[in-house]
Amino acid sequence: MNTPNETAITIRMHEADNVVIVANAGGLKAGTLLDEGTRLLDDVPLGHKVALCDIAAESTVVRYGEVIGYALEPIARGRWINESMVRMPDARLLSELSTEVRPAPELPPLQGYSFEGYRNADGTVGTKNVLALSTSVQCVAGVTDHVVRRIKQELLPRYPNVDDVVALNHSYGCGVAINAPAAIVPIRTLQNIARNPNFGGEVMVIGLGCEKLLPTRLIPEEQVLRLAENAAEATEIRPSPILSLQDEAFNGFGEMVDGILQLAEYHLEKLNRRTRETCPASELVVGMQCGGSDAFSGVTANPALGFAADLIVRAGGTVMFSEVTEVRDAIHLLTSRAKSPEVAQALIDQMDWYDNYLSLGQVDRSANTTPGNKKGGLSNIVEKALGSIIKSGTSAIVDVVEPGERVRKRGLNFAATPASDFICGTLQLAAGMNLQVFTTGRGTPYGLSMAPVIKVSTNKTLSRRWHDLIDLDAGRIATGEATIEDVGWELFHLILEVASGRQLVAADRLGLHNDLVLFNPAPVT
Amino acid sequence: MNTPNETAITIRMHEADNVVIVANAGGLKAGTLLDEGTRLLDDVPLGHKVALCDIAAESTVVRYGEVIGYALEPIARGRWINESMVRMPDARLLSELSTEVRPAPELPPLQGYSFEGYRNADGTVGTKNVLALSTSVQCVAGVTDHVVRRIKQELLPRYPNVDDVVALNHSYGCGVAINAPAAIVPIRTLQNIARNPNFGGEVMVIGLGCEKLLPTRLIPEEQVLRLAENAAEATEIRPSPILSLQDEAFNGFGEMVDGILQLAEYHLEKLNRRTRETCPASELVVGMQCGGSDAFSGVTANPALGFAADLIVRAGGTVMFSEVTEVRDAIHLLTSRAKSPEVAQALIDQMDWYDNYLSLGQVDRSANTTPGNKKGGLSNIVEKALGSIIKSGTSAIVDVVEPGERVRKRGLNFAATPASDFICGTLQLAAGMNLQVFTTGRGTPYGLSMAPVIKVSTNKTLSRRWHDLIDLDAGRIATGEATIEDVGWELFHLILEVASGRQLVAADRLGLHNDLVLFNPAPVT
Ligand SMILES: [Ca+2]
Ligand SMILES: [Ca+2]
Ligand SMILES: [Ca+2]
Ligand SMILES: [Ca+2]
Ligand SMILES: [Ca+2]
């Protein structure tokens, strides 16, 4: 708790708010007088809410100018409002939402920003040069892990322009209900991940040979087309990018591994010829996510990310925000931002799909919040959602990307994904993301080997403690050392540096990489 | 296809069968005369069915003495019956099943068999000595992978009695609906995996600190009790087995890793004191599974495994068969084998739960079969199920273990799991399995780092080609080189050798190990 002569720092998000949050690193003590005249009746931890006026039982608690709940008991001015004192509002009826739109006028274009990227034959641009071993079924993972180790040791040193070798292991492909309607989600996710710009169209697929998910479904169409073209022109003999372990050509494990190494070498040679070239910032496809959120997420890191998102959109680039359960309770603020009534309806449809999905499992969107969120000062999913959507910035929402689909339009997209960190990351990779920004308040050692992840802390306590795990500190916004615009610009510049390969993110420097996690709303068998 | 003077080898499972399967490695050519007088009208591939009499349209096709389907067209004697000619029977109504039981009389005890195992404080016996780093949330996996590499390089060489260090990574713990009714399944799975006998009660848990699944839920109760006892007796100061990355004590990644290494060293020291001692075969807890099945699975490997299962039961040990969707269509043959009407009802209840689970996803049990199964000669899930349950042998079913639960009774158990290979393996590990037997016809490079897996091939073609991946060839049964009893005894002896650490299974020799895959029938958020 603060020493008597420490100045109270509090943050109010909107003039209509009847609460502020405490920004002093050690919290504030009972008796402390706030600038606007309220005297604290309780000790209030960092990030937690204080009542600015007496709130009668059943009256509204307002933050971000929105009702985040109803007082379960009379709350006196100056009291610490913890989550047990607030009843969560009911979910807004989707059927009552309007699809009338009032999108923001186009933001002024931002010119002259570029990064050094790898331009691909299909027009996309990579920020890394990675050999990916896609897999059509879970059971080959032991073999691909083994082979990746061998490729890294024996082959990679000879291909200095290739950054990494990655097995796209997952738990799908067999033992699953592949004809269930919802199976489309994991299947197109795997199909589209193979097309991620960082793999340069040189993905190889390791299959077994008896799986339900046919390996041919995982090769990018372009790769098949190029294969045919090359054959016609007879300029090059391109081997099949698919290798099945049950192939009768392989006598034992040793021959399988040799076969994979040989195929890997072919693709490494191709990838090694890729070089970085100057590309406009409009080629950025940035995924945005938050995880381990606290009350500062919506005050510091997410607003700064929203500012950077606007910069990317102004530069002609593509940005995705996601996490359906963190959008559901702020959906009324988003539909009007859609480019067209069709996009507004698509937003509502995704909320509706998820409501049904959750209710089949006998839960609702309130299943989202974590103990960490609450310790961090977030009362419920409504408050969390309001802080989460701020990262979308202010521009018009041009399109809605369903789970596992590829992004189609430049500008701000809503990519509908679960909030679950690695599921969201996996789906954003499938959407074509070439860089991710991840904001965190509690701290998570998040990392992906397929695309760089910039981790932004929402508070200084975390960025100080995790000095080697956090890439950018947005906590300076709460202390007044920097503005949202300052940190937004810093982040934008950092994105260009990382996309150019000039700066390594913490996760890549430490080699912290998590596996893909597929979203499979269909049953297993 | 066979040369003209190759002798036709066919297999008939039951006197009531009107089909046989072809056992010649190259299949049989049209014109070949079978022993019993049928002349082939088509070329018939290995493992596929031949009609032994004219079968009228809508008449029954019978194998294993059971109706596996109805002819969709008239099928002449000698024709190859492929799956497109057979209509699958409807699922048996569960409500019409009887719970009357006629369990087999107790088999004669088998005495004098033992293995060299690691006896644990809780009475269980391990077959390996493994340091497990359990995890309470998916996001720590990048860190645990990093630390496991470091432990293996820096610490493990100093603890020669410890076989391996394994991170129990998974996709659960956060971003999930932890209060959904079905969440009990993944949660108790993780709880019980930490209690697997191969980890010697020395599991450590790496958590984040804000996850939904509290790390304290993952420590075996015995460990907590011992902790309290030790404290009371002041004989030893035992550190907390839980380490959270968000712990304020850790300044950055380097200190986290040091903290984990220090805790690992404490547990390695304990584990290093474990020694193998002679234990009766009654301490075996063997999980049985099939994957990549063909028509020989039910003829060679599974019957031999069934024979070995009976031997283990006779020796007082524990055996589990699993895979609900492969039991569903043979359930009427199993209920009567239950020890009591309550166990019969529990079997039916598990089928019913799975029927509902699949129908929520708009599929049914026929979603189980794979293209590989069909290429291997299996027409549908009914034929597959009849071949699958043979591995249960002949003894009484003493208990039904729900997904994620621990086995409670010695003898033959049905552990209700999906058929999906690694989900089944993960749930059998949670049930307390100390060794697994996996039969395969098409071939899969299956392996687990937590318990040895003996891979048995159903046919000689596979065991010859995958000479370094298959541990035992049951294909000799089809060619008449060995009997089911011969291979069953071989397998039993091999189980004892592997359990004693005297023989390495192929997967361990090659280091082929797949990750855990949790069964989570509840939604993600
Ligand atoms: Ca989030
Ligand atoms: Ca998230
Ligand atoms: Ca892994
Ligand atoms: Ca099976
Ligand atoms: Ca299986």
Coordinates of N, CA and C and ligand atoms in Angstrom, one line a residue, chain B residues 289-292 323 326 418-422 424 438, ligand 5:
Chain B
Q289 N -5.4 -51.0 -26.6 CA -6.0 -50.2 -27.6 C -5.7 -50.7 -29.0
C290 N -6.6 -50.4 -30.0 CA -6.2 -50.7 -31.3 C -6.3 -49.4 -32.1
G291 N -5.5 -49.2 -33.2 CA -5.5 -48.0 -34.0 C -5.0 -48.4 -35.4
G292 N -5.5 -47.7 -36.4 CA -5.1 -48.1 -37.8 C -5.5 -49.6 -38.0
E323 N -12.5 -47.4 -25.8 CA -12.9 -47.0 -27.1 C -14.4 -47.3 -27.3
E326 N -16.2 -48.2 -30.5 CA -15.9 -49.5 -31.0 C -16.5 -50.6 -30.2
P418 N -13.0 -42.2 -25.7 CA -13.1 -42.1 -27.2 C -12.1 -43.1 -27.8
A419 N -12.3 -43.5 -29.1 CA -11.4 -44.4 -29.8 C -10.1 -43.7 -30.3
S420 N -10.2 -42.4 -30.4 CA -9.1 -41.5 -30.9 C -7.9 -41.9 -30.1
D421 N -6.8 -42.2 -30.8 CA -5.7 -42.9 -30.2 C -5.1 -42.2 -29.0
F422 N -4.7 -41.0 -29.2 CA -4.0 -40.3 -28.1 C -4.9 -39.9 -27.0
C424 N -7.5 -41.7 -26.0 CA -7.6 -43.0 -25.3 C -6.4 -43.2 -24.5
F438 N -0.8 -51.8 -27.9 CA -1.5 -51.1 -29.0 C -1.4 -52.0 -30.2
Ligands
CA5 CA -7.8 -46.2 -31.0

